[in-house]
JSON list of C-alpha atoms in Angstrom, two decimals:
[
{"chain": "Q", "resi": 1, "resn": "UNK", "atom": "CA", "xyz": [-15.93, 17.34, -19.81]},
{"chain": "Q", "resi": 2, "resn": "UNK", "atom": "CA", "xyz": [-12.44, 15.83, -19.80]},
{"chain": "Q", "resi": 3, "resn": "UNK", "atom": "CA", "xyz": [-9.62, 15.43, -17.30]},
{"chain": "Q", "resi": 4, "resn": "UNK", "atom": "CA", "xyz": [-7.22, 18.28, -18.04]},
{"chain": "Q", "resi": 5, "resn": "UNK", "atom": "CA", "xyz": [-4.59, 17.87, -15.31]},
{"chain": "Q", "resi": 6, "resn": "UNK", "atom": "CA", "xyz": [-3.49, 15.36, -12.69]},
{"chain": "Q", "resi": 7, "resn": "UNK", "atom": "CA", "xyz": [-1.04, 16.55, -10.04]},
{"chain": "Q", "resi": 8, "resn": "UNK", "atom": "CA", "xyz": [0.65, 14.41, -7.38]},
{"chain": "Q", "resi": 9, "resn": "UNK", "atom": "CA", "xyz": [1.66, 16.32, -4.24]},
{"chain": "Q", "resi": 10, "resn": "UNK", "atom": "CA", "xyz": [3.72, 14.58, -1.52]},
{"chain": "Q", "resi": 11, "resn": "UNK", "atom": "CA", "xyz": [3.06, 15.64, 2.07]},
{"chain": "Q", "resi": 12, "resn": "UNK", "atom": "CA", "xyz": [4.06, 14.40, 5.53]},
{"chain": "Q", "resi": 13, "resn": "UNK", "atom": "CA", "xyz": [2.05, 14.93, 8.70]},
{"chain": "Q", "resi": 14, "resn": "UNK", "atom": "CA", "xyz": [3.86, 14.42, 12.02]},
{"chain": "Q", "resi": 15, "resn": "UNK", "atom": "CA", "xyz": [2.26, 12.24, 14.67]},
{"chain": "Q", "resi": 16, "resn": "UNK", "atom": "CA", "xyz": [1.74, 13.68, 18.15]},
{"chain": "Q", "resi": 17, "resn": "UNK", "atom": "CA", "xyz": [3.48, 10.51, 19.40]},
{"chain": "Q", "resi": 18, "resn": "UNK", "atom": "CA", "xyz": [5.51, 8.00, 17.36]},
{"chain": "Q", "resi": 19, "resn": "UNK", "atom": "CA", "xyz": [3.74, 4.89, 16.10]},
{"chain": "Q", "resi": 20, "resn": "UNK", "atom": "CA", "xyz": [5.81, 1.88, 17.17]},
{"chain": "Q", "resi": 21, "resn": "UNK", "atom": "CA", "xyz": [5.23, -1.72, 16.15]},
{"chain": "Q", "resi": 22, "resn": "UNK", "atom": "CA", "xyz": [7.28, -4.90, 15.83]},
{"chain": "Q", "resi": 23, "resn": "UNK", "atom": "CA", "xyz": [8.12, -3.94, 12.24]},
{"chain": "Q", "resi": 24, "resn": "UNK", "atom": "CA", "xyz": [9.33, -0.41, 12.89]},
{"chain": "Q", "resi": 25, "resn": "UNK", "atom": "CA", "xyz": [8.67, 3.10, 14.09]},
{"chain": "Q", "resi": 26, "resn": "UNK", "atom": "CA", "xyz": [6.92, 5.98, 12.35]},
{"chain": "Q", "resi": 27, "resn": "UNK", "atom": "CA", "xyz": [7.32, 9.62, 13.32]},
{"chain": "Q", "resi": 28, "resn": "UNK", "atom": "CA", "xyz": [4.99, 10.89, 10.58]},
{"chain": "Q", "resi": 29, "resn": "UNK", "atom": "CA", "xyz": [2.47, 9.70, 8.00]},
{"chain": "Q", "resi": 30, "resn": "UNK", "atom": "CA", "xyz": [3.69, 10.27, 4.48]},
{"chain": "Q", "resi": 31, "resn": "UNK", "atom": "CA", "xyz": [1.09, 10.44, 1.75]},
{"chain": "Q", "resi": 32, "resn": "UNK", "atom": "CA", "xyz": [0.35, 11.72, -1.70]},
{"chain": "Q", "resi": 33, "resn": "UNK", "atom": "CA", "xyz": [-2.48, 14.11, -2.49]},
{"chain": "Q", "resi": 34, "resn": "UNK", "atom": "CA", "xyz": [-3.90, 13.68, -5.98]},
{"chain": "Q", "resi": 35, "resn": "UNK", "atom": "CA", "xyz": [-5.47, 16.75, -7.57]},
{"chain": "Q", "resi": 36, "resn": "UNK", "atom": "CA", "xyz": [-7.50, 16.35, -10.75]},
{"chain": "Q", "resi": 37, "resn": "UNK", "atom": "CA", "xyz": [-8.72, 19.35, -12.72]},
{"chain": "Q", "resi": 38, "resn": "UNK", "atom": "CA", "xyz": [-11.32, 18.99, -15.45]},
{"chain": "Q", "resi": 39, "resn": "UNK", "atom": "CA", "xyz": [-11.69, 20.99, -18.65]},
{"chain": "Q", "resi": 40, "resn": "UNK", "atom": "CA", "xyz": [-14.56, 22.98, -17.12]},
{"chain": "Q", "resi": 41, "resn": "UNK", "atom": "CA", "xyz": [-12.46, 24.02, -14.09]},
{"chain": "Q", "resi": 42, "resn": "UNK", "atom": "CA", "xyz": [-13.93, 21.46, -11.66]},
{"chain": "Q", "resi": 43, "resn": "UNK", "atom": "CA", "xyz": [-11.29, 20.25, -9.20]},
{"chain": "Q", "resi": 44, "resn": "UNK", "atom": "CA", "xyz": [-11.32, 16.99, -7.28]},
{"chain": "Q", "resi": 45, "resn": "UNK", "atom": "CA", "xyz": [-8.97, 15.68, -4.60]},
{"chain": "Q", "resi": 46, "resn": "UNK", "atom": "CA", "xyz": [-7.92, 12.19, -3.60]},
{"chain": "Q", "resi": 47, "resn": "UNK", "atom": "CA", "xyz": [-5.09, 10.60, -1.69]},
{"chain": "Q", "resi": 48, "resn": "UNK", "atom": "CA", "xyz": [-2.74, 7.64, -1.75]},
{"chain": "Q", "resi": 49, "resn": "UNK", "atom": "CA", "xyz": [-1.22, 6.47, 1.53]},
{"chain": "Q", "resi": 50, "resn": "UNK", "atom": "CA", "xyz": [1.60, 3.97, 0.95]},
{"chain": "Q", "resi": 51, "resn": "UNK", "atom": "CA", "xyz": [2.02, 1.56, 3.87]},
{"chain": "Q", "resi": 52, "resn": "UNK", "atom": "CA", "xyz": [5.60, 0.41, 3.32]},
{"chain": "Q", "resi": 53, "resn": "UNK", "atom": "CA", "xyz": [6.02, -0.42, 7.02]},
{"chain": "Q", "resi": 54, "resn": "UNK", "atom": "CA", "xyz": [3.43, -3.17, 6.46]},
{"chain": "Q", "resi": 55, "resn": "UNK", "atom": "CA", "xyz": [5.11, -4.54, 3.36]},
{"chain": "Q", "resi": 56, "resn": "UNK", "atom": "CA", "xyz": [3.46, -2.35, 0.73]},
{"chain": "Q", "resi": 57, "resn": "UNK", "atom": "CA", "xyz": [5.23, -0.21, -1.86]},
{"chain": "Q", "resi": 58, "resn": "UNK", "atom": "CA", "xyz": [6.92, 2.98, -0.70]},
{"chain": "Q", "resi": 59, "resn": "UNK", "atom": "CA", "xyz": [6.20, 6.61, -1.55]},
{"chain": "Q", "resi": 60, "resn": "UNK", "atom": "CA", "xyz": [8.58, 6.71, -4.51]},
{"chain": "Q", "resi": 61, "resn": "UNK", "atom": "CA", "xyz": [7.03, 3.64, -6.16]},
{"chain": "Q", "resi": 62, "resn": "UNK", "atom": "CA", "xyz": [3.46, 4.87, -5.70]},
{"chain": "Q", "resi": 63, "resn": "UNK", "atom": "CA", "xyz": [4.36, 8.33, -6.99]},
{"chain": "Q", "resi": 64, "resn": "UNK", "atom": "CA", "xyz": [6.07, 6.83, -10.06]},
{"chain": "Q", "resi": 65, "resn": "UNK", "atom": "CA", "xyz": [2.95, 4.77, -10.77]},
{"chain": "Q", "resi": 66, "resn": "UNK", "atom": "CA", "xyz": [0.61, 7.74, -10.41]},
{"chain": "Q", "resi": 67, "resn": "UNK", "atom": "CA", "xyz": [2.75, 10.04, -12.52]},
{"chain": "Q", "resi": 68, "resn": "UNK", "atom": "CA", "xyz": [4.09, 7.51, -15.00]},
{"chain": "Q", "resi": 69, "resn": "UNK", "atom": "CA", "xyz": [1.09, 5.24, -15.61]},
{"chain": "Q", "resi": 70, "resn": "UNK", "atom": "CA", "xyz": [-2.08, 6.89, -14.29]},
{"chain": "Q", "resi": 71, "resn": "UNK", "atom": "CA", "xyz": [-1.48, 10.47, -15.45]},
{"chain": "Q", "resi": 72, "resn": "UNK", "atom": "CA", "xyz": [-0.85, 9.64, -19.14]},
{"chain": "Q", "resi": 73, "resn": "UNK", "atom": "CA", "xyz": [-3.83, 7.26, -19.15]},
{"chain": "Q", "resi": 74, "resn": "UNK", "atom": "CA", "xyz": [-6.27, 9.67, -17.50]},
{"chain": "Q", "resi": 75, "resn": "UNK", "atom": "CA", "xyz": [-5.39, 13.14, -18.84]},
{"chain": "Q", "resi": 76, "resn": "UNK", "atom": "CA", "xyz": [-7.61, 13.81, -21.83]},
{"chain": "Q", "resi": 77, "resn": "UNK", "atom": "CA", "xyz": [-10.13, 11.12, -20.85]},
{"chain": "Q", "resi": 78, "resn": "UNK", "atom": "CA", "xyz": [-13.80, 12.07, -20.81]},
{"chain": "Q", "resi": 79, "resn": "UNK", "atom": "CA", "xyz": [-15.43, 11.90, -17.39]},
{"chain": "Q", "resi": 80, "resn": "UNK", "atom": "CA", "xyz": [-17.65, 8.82, -17.31]},
{"chain": "Q", "resi": 81, "resn": "UNK", "atom": "CA", "xyz": [-15.52, 6.97, -19.89]},
{"chain": "Q", "resi": 82, "resn": "UNK", "atom": "CA", "xyz": [-15.35, 3.23, -19.34]},
{"chain": "Q", "resi": 83, "resn": "UNK", "atom": "CA", "xyz": [-12.56, 2.61, -16.77]},
{"chain": "Q", "resi": 84, "resn": "UNK", "atom": "CA", "xyz": [-12.18, -1.10, -17.63]},
{"chain": "Q", "resi": 85, "resn": "UNK", "atom": "CA", "xyz": [-8.95, -0.49, -19.54]},
{"chain": "Q", "resi": 86, "resn": "UNK", "atom": "CA", "xyz": [-7.37, 0.85, -16.34]},
{"chain": "Q", "resi": 87, "resn": "UNK", "atom": "CA", "xyz": [-8.37, -2.24, -14.37]},
{"chain": "Q", "resi": 88, "resn": "UNK", "atom": "CA", "xyz": [-7.25, -4.71, -17.04]},
{"chain": "Q", "resi": 89, "resn": "UNK", "atom": "CA", "xyz": [-3.89, -5.22, -15.35]},
{"chain": "Q", "resi": 90, "resn": "UNK", "atom": "CA", "xyz": [-5.29, -5.28, -11.79]}
]
């Protein structure tokens, strides 16, 4: 079984009340859903929640990384393949 597709889907969920801190104010939580489909039709879901308000990378940077680096590396890979090559730069 191999990874056949990797989709990145941006979503935003509004808060019932704004989140306010010394570094800013958030009206909603923006995140990326990651959908992986395998060659046998199995589908898995994950998420990435950039925390730019706390100094992390923003949505655009995380999406670029998922689509530009992770997708080409993972699509076509056999499930259970050694993931060390992905962590080499970590």
